[in-house]
PDB file of N, CA and C in Angstrom:
ATOM      1  N   LEU B 471      15.924 -23.985  -2.980  1.00  0.00           N
ATOM      2  CA  LEU B 471      16.647 -23.966  -1.722  1.00  0.00           C
ATOM      3  C   LEU B 471      17.159 -22.553  -1.496  1.00  0.00           C
ATOM      4  N   PHE B 472      16.846 -21.978  -0.364  1.00  0.00           N
ATOM      5  CA  PHE B 472      17.296 -20.648   0.017  1.00  0.00           C
ATOM      6  C   PHE B 472      18.291 -20.795   1.154  1.00  0.00           C
ATOM      7  N   MET B 473      19.515 -20.357   0.942  1.00  0.00           N
ATOM      8  CA  MET B 473      20.575 -20.600   1.921  1.00  0.00           C
ATOM      9  C   MET B 473      21.056 -19.314   2.566  1.00  0.00           C
ATOM     10  N   ASN B 474      21.439 -19.428   3.837  1.00  0.00           N
ATOM     11  CA  ASN B 474      22.109 -18.290   4.473  1.00  0.00           C
ATOM     12  C   ASN B 474      23.588 -18.345   4.086  1.00  0.00           C
ATOM     13  N   GLY B 475      24.305 -17.254   4.338  1.00  0.00           N
ATOM     14  CA  GLY B 475      25.701 -17.177   3.941  1.00  0.00           C
ATOM     15  C   GLY B 475      26.568 -18.240   4.585  1.00  0.00           C
ATOM     16  N   HIS B 476      26.350 -18.521   5.859  1.00  0.00           N
ATOM     17  CA  HIS B 476      27.166 -19.523   6.550  1.00  0.00           C
ATOM     18  C   HIS B 476      26.949 -20.905   5.939  1.00  0.00           C
ATOM     19  N   GLY B 477      25.708 -21.229   5.655  1.00  0.00           N
ATOM     20  CA  GLY B 477      25.410 -22.539   5.059  1.00  0.00           C
ATOM     21  C   GLY B 477      26.039 -22.715   3.687  1.00  0.00           C
ATOM     22  N   TYR B 478      26.112 -21.628   2.930  1.00  0.00           N
ATOM     23  CA  TYR B 478      26.672 -21.714   1.578  1.00  0.00           C
ATOM     24  C   TYR B 478      28.190 -21.574   1.566  1.00  0.00           C
ATOM     25  N   PHE B 479      28.714 -20.511   2.181  1.00  0.00           N
ATOM     26  CA  PHE B 479      30.137 -20.222   2.078  1.00  0.00           C
ATOM     27  C   PHE B 479      31.002 -21.060   3.011  1.00  0.00           C
ATOM     28  N   VAL B 480      30.502 -21.407   4.185  1.00  0.00           N
ATOM     29  CA  VAL B 480      31.313 -22.122   5.177  1.00  0.00           C
ATOM     30  C   VAL B 480      30.979 -23.615   5.202  1.00  0.00           C
ATOM     31  N   GLN B 481      29.722 -23.935   5.405  1.00  0.00           N
ATOM     32  CA  GLN B 481      29.333 -25.340   5.527  1.00  0.00           C
ATOM     33  C   GLN B 481      29.228 -26.055   4.184  1.00  0.00           C
ATOM     34  N   ARG B 482      29.147 -25.286   3.101  1.00  0.00           N
ATOM     35  CA  ARG B 482      28.986 -25.842   1.748  1.00  0.00           C
ATOM     36  C   ARG B 482      27.825 -26.827   1.682  1.00  0.00           C
ATOM     37  N   ALA B 483      26.699 -26.428   2.261  1.00  0.00           N
ATOM     38  CA  ALA B 483      25.514 -27.277   2.305  1.00  0.00           C
ATOM     39  C   ALA B 483      25.004 -27.610   0.911  1.00  0.00           C
ATOM     40  N   ASP B 484      25.182 -26.721  -0.050  1.00  0.00           N
ATOM     41  CA  ASP B 484      24.723 -27.003  -1.410  1.00  0.00           C
ATOM     42  C   ASP B 484      25.423 -28.222  -1.992  1.00  0.00           C
ATOM     43  N   ILE B 485      26.705 -28.376  -1.684  1.00  0.00           N
ATOM     44  CA  ILE B 485      27.451 -29.539  -2.175  1.00  0.00           C
ATOM     45  C   ILE B 485      27.018 -30.795  -1.434  1.00  0.00           C
ATOM     46  N   LYS B 486      26.897 -30.688  -0.118  1.00  0.00           N
ATOM     47  CA  LYS B 486      26.482 -31.845   0.677  1.00  0.00           C
ATOM     48  C   LYS B 486      25.092 -32.327   0.290  1.00  0.00           C
ATOM     49  N   LEU B 487      24.199 -31.389  -0.042  1.00  0.00           N
ATOM     50  CA  LEU B 487      22.825 -31.736  -0.422  1.00  0.00           C
ATOM     51  C   LEU B 487      22.678 -31.988  -1.918  1.00  0.00           C
ATOM     52  N   ARG B 488      23.769 -31.790  -2.657  1.00  0.00           N
ATOM     53  CA  ARG B 488      23.779 -31.989  -4.105  1.00  0.00           C
ATOM     54  C   ARG B 488      22.670 -31.200  -4.795  1.00  0.00           C
ATOM     55  N   THR B 489      22.680 -29.911  -4.512  1.00  0.00           N
ATOM     56  CA  THR B 489      21.672 -29.033  -5.093  1.00  0.00           C
ATOM     57  C   THR B 489      22.270 -27.667  -5.367  1.00  0.00           C
ATOM     58  N   SER B 490      21.605 -26.886  -6.156  1.00  0.00           N
ATOM     59  CA  SER B 490      22.017 -25.500  -6.415  1.00  0.00           C
ATOM     60  C   SER B 490      21.010 -24.590  -5.734  1.00  0.00           C
ATOM     61  N   PRO B 491      21.483 -23.637  -4.957  1.00  0.00           N
ATOM     62  CA  PRO B 491      20.549 -22.749  -4.271  1.00  0.00           C
ATOM     63  C   PRO B 491      19.860 -21.801  -5.247  1.00  0.00           C
ATOM     64  N   LEU B 492      18.633 -21.444  -4.935  1.00  0.00           N
ATOM     65  CA  LEU B 492      17.924 -20.429  -5.702  1.00  0.00           C
ATOM     66  C   LEU B 492      18.367 -19.044  -5.268  1.00  0.00           C
ATOM     67  N   ALA B 493      18.753 -18.922  -3.991  1.00  0.00           N
ATOM     68  CA  ALA B 493      19.198 -17.647  -3.442  1.00  0.00           C
ATOM     69  C   ALA B 493      20.155 -17.903  -2.289  1.00  0.00           C
ATOM     70  N   VAL B 494      21.104 -16.997  -2.116  1.00  0.00           N
ATOM     71  CA  VAL B 494      22.018 -17.039  -0.976  1.00  0.00           C
ATOM     72  C   VAL B 494      21.919 -15.688  -0.289  1.00  0.00           C
ATOM     73  N   HIS B 495      21.670 -15.708   1.019  1.00  0.00           N
ATOM     74  CA  HIS B 495      21.514 -14.472   1.782  1.00  0.00           C
ATOM     75  C   HIS B 495      22.819 -14.155   2.498  1.00  0.00           C
ATOM     76  N   ALA B 496      23.343 -12.948   2.308  1.00  0.00           N
ATOM     77  CA  ALA B 496      24.582 -12.523   2.964  1.00  0.00           C
ATOM     78  C   ALA B 496      24.257 -12.148   4.409  1.00  0.00           C
ATOM     79  N   THR B 497      24.374 -13.108   5.275  1.00  0.00           N
ATOM     80  CA  THR B 497      24.039 -12.905   6.679  1.00  0.00           C
ATOM     81  C   THR B 497      25.183 -12.241   7.440  1.00  0.00           C
ATOM     82  N   TYR B 498      25.045 -12.139   8.723  1.00  0.00           N
ATOM     83  CA  TYR B 498      25.996 -11.468   9.609  1.00  0.00           C
ATOM     84  C   TYR B 498      27.430 -11.896   9.329  1.00  0.00           C
ATOM     85  N   SER B 499      28.341 -10.944   9.379  1.00  0.00           N
ATOM     86  CA  SER B 499      29.752 -11.188   9.121  1.00  0.00           C
ATOM     87  C   SER B 499      30.568 -10.774  10.339  1.00  0.00           C
ATOM     88  N   LEU B 500      31.541 -11.581  10.720  1.00  0.00           N
ATOM     89  CA  LEU B 500      32.373 -11.283  11.888  1.00  0.00           C
ATOM     90  C   LEU B 500      33.517 -10.334  11.569  1.00  0.00           C
ATOM     91  N   ASP B 501      33.702  -9.987  10.319  1.00  0.00           N
ATOM     92  CA  ASP B 501      34.863  -9.189   9.951  1.00  0.00           C
ATOM     93  C   ASP B 501      34.643  -7.685  10.044  1.00  0.00           C
ATOM     94  N   ASN B 502      33.541  -7.253  10.624  1.00  0.00           N
ATOM     95  CA  ASN B 502      33.255  -5.835  10.865  1.00  0.00           C
ATOM     96  C   ASN B 502      33.251  -4.979   9.602  1.00  0.00           C
ATOM     97  N   HIS B 503      32.927  -5.545   8.483  1.00  0.00           N
ATOM     98  CA  HIS B 503      32.776  -4.780   7.241  1.00  0.00           C
ATOM     99  C   HIS B 503      31.290  -4.670   6.944  1.00  0.00           C
ATOM    100  N   ASP B 504      30.911  -3.594   6.307  1.00  0.00           N
ATOM    101  CA  ASP B 504      29.514  -3.461   5.938  1.00  0.00           C
ATOM    102  C   ASP B 504      29.214  -4.395   4.771  1.00  0.00           C
ATOM    103  N   GLY B 505      29.251  -3.899   3.567  1.00  0.00           N
ATOM    104  CA  GLY B 505      28.953  -4.752   2.433  1.00  0.00           C
ATOM    105  C   GLY B 505      30.160  -5.167   1.634  1.00  0.00           C
ATOM    106  N   VAL B 506      31.317  -4.599   1.943  1.00  0.00           N
ATOM    107  CA  VAL B 506      32.510  -4.855   1.137  1.00  0.00           C
ATOM    108  C   VAL B 506      32.900  -6.332   1.159  1.00  0.00           C
ATOM    109  N   ALA B 507      33.064  -6.895   2.330  1.00  0.00           N
ATOM    110  CA  ALA B 507      33.477  -8.298   2.444  1.00  0.00           C
ATOM    111  C   ALA B 507      32.394  -9.227   1.922  1.00  0.00           C
ATOM    112  N   LYS B 508      31.146  -8.864   2.154  1.00  0.00           N
ATOM    113  CA  LYS B 508      30.046  -9.712   1.676  1.00  0.00           C
ATOM    114  C   LYS B 508      30.017  -9.743   0.148  1.00  0.00           C
ATOM    115  N   ARG B 509      30.168  -8.577  -0.485  1.00  0.00           N
ATOM    116  CA  ARG B 509      30.202  -8.549  -1.953  1.00  0.00           C
ATOM    117  C   ARG B 509      31.371  -9.383  -2.479  1.00  0.00           C
ATOM    118  N   GLN B 510      32.521  -9.287  -1.819  1.00  0.00           N
ATOM    119  CA  GLN B 510      33.686 -10.037  -2.283  1.00  0.00           C
ATOM    120  C   GLN B 510      33.459 -11.538  -2.175  1.00  0.00           C
ATOM    121  N   ARG B 511      32.797 -11.985  -1.128  1.00  0.00           N
ATOM    122  CA  ARG B 511      32.488 -13.426  -1.017  1.00  0.00           C
ATOM    123  C   ARG B 511      31.623 -13.880  -2.186  1.00  0.00           C
ATOM    124  N   PHE B 512      30.638 -13.056  -2.544  1.00  0.00           N
ATOM    125  CA  PHE B 512      29.794 -13.396  -3.681  1.00  0.00           C
ATOM    126  C   PHE B 512      30.601 -13.387  -4.982  1.00  0.00           C
ATOM    127  N   ARG B 513      31.502 -12.418  -5.142  1.00  0.00           N
ATOM    128  CA  ARG B 513      32.350 -12.380  -6.339  1.00  0.00           C
ATOM    129  C   ARG B 513      33.180 -13.651  -6.439  1.00  0.00           C
ATOM    130  N   GLU B 514      33.835 -14.042  -5.341  1.00  0.00           N
ATOM    131  CA  GLU B 514      34.701 -15.222  -5.343  1.00  0.00           C
ATOM    132  C   GLU B 514      33.923 -16.494  -5.646  1.00  0.00           C
ATOM    133  N   ALA B 515      32.649 -16.526  -5.275  1.00  0.00           N
ATOM    134  CA  ALA B 515      31.815 -17.697  -5.535  1.00  0.00           C
ATOM    135  C   ALA B 515      31.171 -17.641  -6.925  1.00  0.00           C
ATOM    136  N   GLY B 516      31.392 -16.534  -7.650  1.00  0.00           N
ATOM    137  CA  GLY B 516      30.795 -16.386  -8.967  1.00  0.00           C
ATOM    138  C   GLY B 516      29.318 -16.043  -8.922  1.00  0.00           C
ATOM    139  N   LEU B 517      28.865 -15.488  -7.806  1.00  0.00           N
ATOM    140  CA  LEU B 517      27.450 -15.172  -7.632  1.00  0.00           C
ATOM    141  C   LEU B 517      27.139 -13.690  -7.756  1.00  0.00           C
ATOM    142  N   TRP B 518      28.139 -12.834  -7.865  1.00  0.00           N
ATOM    143  CA  TRP B 518      27.912 -11.387  -7.906  1.00  0.00           C
ATOM    144  C   TRP B 518      27.913 -10.930  -9.357  1.00  0.00           C
ATOM    145  N   ARG B 519      26.815 -10.318  -9.791  1.00  0.00           N
ATOM    146  CA  ARG B 519      26.686  -9.895 -11.182  1.00  0.00           C
ATOM    147  C   ARG B 519      26.415  -8.393 -11.315  1.00  0.00           C
ATOM    148  N   ALA B 520      26.592  -7.623 -10.251  1.00  0.00           N
ATOM    149  CA  ALA B 520      26.191  -6.220 -10.249  1.00  0.00           C
ATOM    150  C   ALA B 520      27.328  -5.237 -10.505  1.00  0.00           C
ATOM    151  N   ASP B 521      28.538  -5.728 -10.777  1.00  0.00           N
ATOM    152  CA  ASP B 521      29.654  -4.810 -11.030  1.00  0.00           C
ATOM    153  C   ASP B 521      29.556  -4.216 -12.427  1.00  0.00           C
ATOM    154  N   SER B 522      30.011  -2.990 -12.550  1.00  0.00           N
ATOM    155  CA  SER B 522      30.064  -2.352 -13.868  1.00  0.00           C
ATOM    156  C   SER B 522      31.217  -2.966 -14.658  1.00  0.00           C
ATOM    157  N   PRO B 523      31.200  -2.852 -15.986  1.00  0.00           N
ATOM    158  CA  PRO B 523      32.266  -3.446 -16.808  1.00  0.00           C
ATOM    159  C   PRO B 523      33.672  -2.957 -16.447  1.00  0.00           C
ATOM    160  N   ASP B 524      33.788  -1.729 -15.965  1.00  0.00           N
ATOM    161  CA  ASP B 524      35.118  -1.214 -15.649  1.00  0.00           C
ATOM    162  C   ASP B 524      35.667  -1.728 -14.317  1.00  0.00           C
ATOM    163  N   TYR B 525      34.881  -2.494 -13.577  1.00  0.00           N
ATOM    164  CA  TYR B 525      35.362  -3.031 -12.299  1.00  0.00           C
ATOM    165  C   TYR B 525      36.604  -3.899 -12.500  1.00  0.00           C
ATOM    166  N   LEU B 526      36.636  -4.656 -13.572  1.00  0.00           N
ATOM    167  CA  LEU B 526      37.749  -5.577 -13.810  1.00  0.00           C
ATOM    168  C   LEU B 526      38.869  -4.972 -14.644  1.00  0.00           C
ATOM    169  N   SER B 527      38.832  -3.679 -14.894  1.00  0.00           N
ATOM    170  CA  SER B 527      39.925  -3.061 -15.632  1.00  0.00           C
ATOM    171  C   SER B 527      40.853  -2.356 -14.653  1.00  0.00           C
ATOM    172  N   GLY B 528      42.107  -2.316 -14.976  1.00  0.00           N
ATOM    173  CA  GLY B 528      43.053  -1.642 -14.094  1.00  0.00           C
ATOM    174  C   GLY B 528      44.229  -2.511 -13.746  1.00  0.00           C
ATOM    175  N   ARG B 529      44.881  -2.174 -12.659  1.00  0.00           N
ATOM    176  CA  ARG B 529      46.068  -2.895 -12.210  1.00  0.00           C
ATOM    177  C   ARG B 529      45.689  -3.883 -11.126  1.00  0.00           C
ATOM    178  N   PHE B 530      46.290  -5.065 -11.171  1.00  0.00           N
ATOM    179  CA  PHE B 530      45.974  -6.114 -10.220  1.00  0.00           C
ATOM    180  C   PHE B 530      47.257  -6.707  -9.642  1.00  0.00           C
ATOM    181  N   LEU B 531      47.148  -7.244  -8.478  1.00  0.00           N
ATOM    182  CA  LEU B 531      48.253  -7.918  -7.815  1.00  0.00           C
ATOM    183  C   LEU B 531      48.163  -9.407  -8.111  1.00  0.00           C
ATOM    184  N   ALA B 532      49.259 -10.011  -8.509  1.00  0.00           N
ATOM    185  CA  ALA B 532      49.304 -11.444  -8.774  1.00  0.00           C
ATOM    186  C   ALA B 532      49.998 -12.138  -7.606  1.00  0.00           C
ATOM    187  N   LEU B 533      49.518 -13.308  -7.246  1.00  0.00           N
ATOM    188  CA  LEU B 533      50.076 -14.071  -6.138  1.00  0.00           C
ATOM    189  C   LEU B 533      50.698 -15.356  -6.655  1.00  0.00           C
ATOM    190  N   ASN B 534      51.933 -15.584  -6.287  1.00  0.00           N
ATOM    191  CA  ASN B 534      52.600 -16.837  -6.592  1.00  0.00           C
ATOM    192  C   ASN B 534      52.556 -17.661  -5.311  1.00  0.00           C
ATOM    193  N   ALA B 535      51.698 -18.669  -5.270  1.00  0.00           N
ATOM    194  CA  ALA B 535      51.498 -19.458  -4.056  1.00  0.00           C
ATOM    195  C   ALA B 535      52.393 -20.695  -4.001  1.00  0.00           C
ATOM    196  N   SER B 536      53.405 -20.757  -4.854  1.00  0.00           N
ATOM    197  CA  SER B 536      54.303 -21.911  -4.825  1.00  0.00           C
ATOM    198  C   SER B 536      55.180 -21.854  -3.575  1.00  0.00           C
ATOM    199  N   VAL B 537      55.635 -23.002  -3.156  1.00  0.00           N
ATOM    200  CA  VAL B 537      56.477 -23.106  -1.960  1.00  0.00           C
ATOM    201  C   VAL B 537      57.941 -23.085  -2.402  1.00  0.00           C
ATOM    202  N   PRO B 538      58.744 -22.168  -1.863  1.00  0.00           N
ATOM    203  CA  PRO B 538      60.167 -22.130  -2.228  1.00  0.00           C
ATOM    204  C   PRO B 538      60.850 -23.458  -1.896  1.00  0.00           C
ATOM    205  N   PRO B 539      61.836 -23.857  -2.690  1.00  0.00           N
ATOM    206  CA  PRO B 539      62.492 -25.156  -2.484  1.00  0.00           C
ATOM    207  C   PRO B 539      63.068 -25.348  -1.082  1.00  0.00           C
ATOM    208  N   ASN B 540      63.671 -24.303  -0.482  1.00  0.00           N
ATOM    209  CA  ASN B 540      64.253 -24.477   0.856  1.00  0.00           C
ATOM    210  C   ASN B 540      63.157 -24.708   1.907  1.00  0.00           C
ATOM    211  N   VAL B 541      62.010 -24.096   1.723  1.00  0.00           N
ATOM    212  CA  VAL B 541      60.895 -24.313   2.662  1.00  0.00           C
ATOM    213  C   VAL B 541      60.307 -25.704   2.454  1.00  0.00           C
ATOM    214  N   GLN B 542      60.157 -26.133   1.185  1.00  0.00           N
ATOM    215  CA  GLN B 542      59.625 -27.469   0.918  1.00  0.00           C
ATOM    216  C   GLN B 542      60.545 -28.544   1.490  1.00  0.00           C
ATOM    217  N   ALA B 543      61.849 -28.326   1.412  1.00  0.00           N
ATOM    218  CA  ALA B 543      62.797 -29.288   1.987  1.00  0.00           C
ATOM    219  C   ALA B 543      62.606 -29.401   3.499  1.00  0.00           C
ATOM    220  N   GLN B 544      62.386 -28.266   4.158  1.00  0.00           N
ATOM    221  CA  GLN B 544      62.143 -28.276   5.610  1.00  0.00           C
ATOM    222  C   GLN B 544      60.846 -29.011   5.934  1.00  0.00           C
ATOM    223  N   ILE B 545      59.806 -28.757   5.155  1.00  0.00           N
ATOM    224  CA  ILE B 545      58.520 -29.441   5.352  1.00  0.00           C
ATOM    225  C   ILE B 545      58.701 -30.938   5.179  1.00  0.00           C
ATOM    226  N   ASP B 546      59.368 -31.341   4.102  1.00  0.00           N
ATOM    227  CA  ASP B 546      59.602 -32.767   3.842  1.00  0.00           C
ATOM    228  C   ASP B 546      60.403 -33.427   4.959  1.00  0.00           C
ATOM    229  N   ALA B 547      61.390 -32.707   5.499  1.00  0.00           N
ATOM    230  CA  ALA B 547      62.209 -33.255   6.584  1.00  0.00           C
ATOM    231  C   ALA B 547      61.361 -33.505   7.833  1.00  0.00           C
ATOM    232  N   TYR B 548      60.486 -32.578   8.167  1.00  0.00           N
ATOM    233  CA  TYR B 548      59.613 -32.780   9.328  1.00  0.00           C
ATOM    234  C   TYR B 548      58.658 -33.942   9.104  1.00  0.00           C
ATOM    235  N   ARG B 549      58.074 -34.007   7.920  1.00  0.00           N
ATOM    236  CA  ARG B 549      57.130 -35.100   7.630  1.00  0.00           C
ATOM    237  C   ARG B 549      57.828 -36.454   7.639  1.00  0.00           C
ATOM    238  N   ALA B 550      59.076 -36.511   7.161  1.00  0.00           N
ATOM    239  CA  ALA B 550      59.835 -37.765   7.143  1.00  0.00           C
ATOM    240  C   ALA B 550      60.066 -38.283   8.560  1.00  0.00           C
ATOM    241  N   ARG B 551      60.145 -37.350   9.522  1.00  0.00           N
ATOM    242  CA  ARG B 551      60.318 -37.744  10.931  1.00  0.00           C
ATOM    243  C   ARG B 551      58.984 -37.956  11.636  1.00  0.00           C
ATOM    244  N   GLY B 552      57.883 -37.854  10.877  1.00  0.00           N
ATOM    245  CA  GLY B 552      56.562 -38.043  11.459  1.00  0.00           C
ATOM    246  C   GLY B 552      56.083 -36.846  12.265  1.00  0.00           C
ATOM    247  N   LEU B 553      56.685 -35.682  12.022  1.00  0.00           N
ATOM    248  CA  LEU B 553      56.322 -34.466  12.753  1.00  0.00           C
ATOM    249  C   LEU B 553      55.516 -33.526  11.871  1.00  0.00           C
ATOM    250  N   SER B 554      54.754 -32.687  12.502  1.00  0.00           N
ATOM    251  CA  SER B 554      53.980 -31.687  11.773  1.00  0.00           C
ATOM    252  C   SER B 554      54.892 -30.562  11.320  1.00  0.00           C
ATOM    253  N   PRO B 555      54.766 -30.129  10.058  1.00  0.00           N
ATOM    254  CA  PRO B 555      55.579 -29.015   9.590  1.00  0.00           C
ATOM    255  C   PRO B 555      55.042 -27.659  10.054  1.00  0.00           C
ATOM    256  N   ALA B 556      53.947 -27.646  10.792  1.00  0.00           N
ATOM    257  CA  ALA B 556      53.357 -26.383  11.261  1.00  0.00           C
ATOM    258  C   ALA B 556      54.080 -25.936  12.530  1.00  0.00           C
ATOM    259  N   ASN B 557      55.292 -25.429  12.361  1.00  0.00           N
ATOM    260  CA  ASN B 557      56.075 -24.990  13.510  1.00  0.00           C
ATOM    261  C   ASN B 557      56.916 -23.778  13.124  1.00  0.00           C
ATOM    262  N   ILE B 558      57.582 -23.224  14.082  1.00  0.00           N
ATOM    263  CA  ILE B 558      58.312 -21.968  13.868  1.00  0.00           C
ATOM    264  C   ILE B 558      59.492 -22.132  12.921  1.00  0.00           C
ATOM    265  N   ASP B 559      60.136 -23.296  12.888  1.00  0.00           N
ATOM    266  CA  ASP B 559      61.275 -23.489  11.993  1.00  0.00           C
ATOM    267  C   ASP B 559      60.876 -23.329  10.527  1.00  0.00           C
ATOM    268  N   VAL B 560      59.766 -23.927  10.151  1.00  0.00           N
ATOM    269  CA  VAL B 560      59.309 -23.835   8.765  1.00  0.00           C
ATOM    270  C   VAL B 560      58.935 -22.396   8.431  1.00  0.00           C
ATOM    271  N   HIS B 561      58.251 -21.713   9.363  1.00  0.00           N
ATOM    272  CA  HIS B 561      57.856 -20.328   9.127  1.00  0.00           C
ATOM    273  C   HIS B 561      59.092 -19.418   9.046  1.00  0.00           C
ATOM    274  N   ALA B 562      60.071 -19.663   9.902  1.00  0.00           N
ATOM    275  CA  ALA B 562      61.295 -18.855   9.870  1.00  0.00           C
ATOM    276  C   ALA B 562      62.052 -19.071   8.568  1.00  0.00           C
ATOM    277  N   ARG B 563      62.079 -20.300   8.081  1.00  0.00           N
ATOM    278  CA  ARG B 563      62.765 -20.609   6.823  1.00  0.00           C
ATOM    279  C   ARG B 563      62.101 -19.858   5.660  1.00  0.00           C
ATOM    280  N   ALA B 564      60.787 -19.706   5.718  1.00  0.00           N
ATOM    281  CA  ALA B 564      60.061 -18.994   4.661  1.00  0.00           C
ATOM    282  C   ALA B 564      60.414 -17.515   4.623  1.00  0.00           C
ATOM    283  N   LEU B 565      60.910 -16.979   5.731  1.00  0.00           N
ATOM    284  CA  LEU B 565      61.263 -15.566   5.795  1.00  0.00           C
ATOM    285  C   LEU B 565      62.676 -15.275   5.321  1.00  0.00           C
ATOM    286  N   GLU B 566      63.468 -16.314   5.088  1.00  0.00           N
ATOM    287  CA  GLU B 566      64.857 -16.123   4.657  1.00  0.00           C
ATOM    288  C   GLU B 566      64.948 -15.509   3.288  1.00  0.00           C
TER     289      GLU B 566
END
């Protein structure tokens, strides 16, 4: 199975078809990057094997994706009222 980038990265056709692609083609990208964004998509999918060993050495930024307790309380309060937490109050609380 030979897949285009949209079919593999966005539509996840390989999962839907229960198969592993033989090749994935990095097709057109809307993010106006040449090869940088395309290479990163392949890296994130575990498909990029062309980096030199020193690519992974150095300083890295770590992300803590946990939700602060005051923001989670706001989200829970909206959900308890049957409302969507995707609103300005929740976002403003996250900035406190």
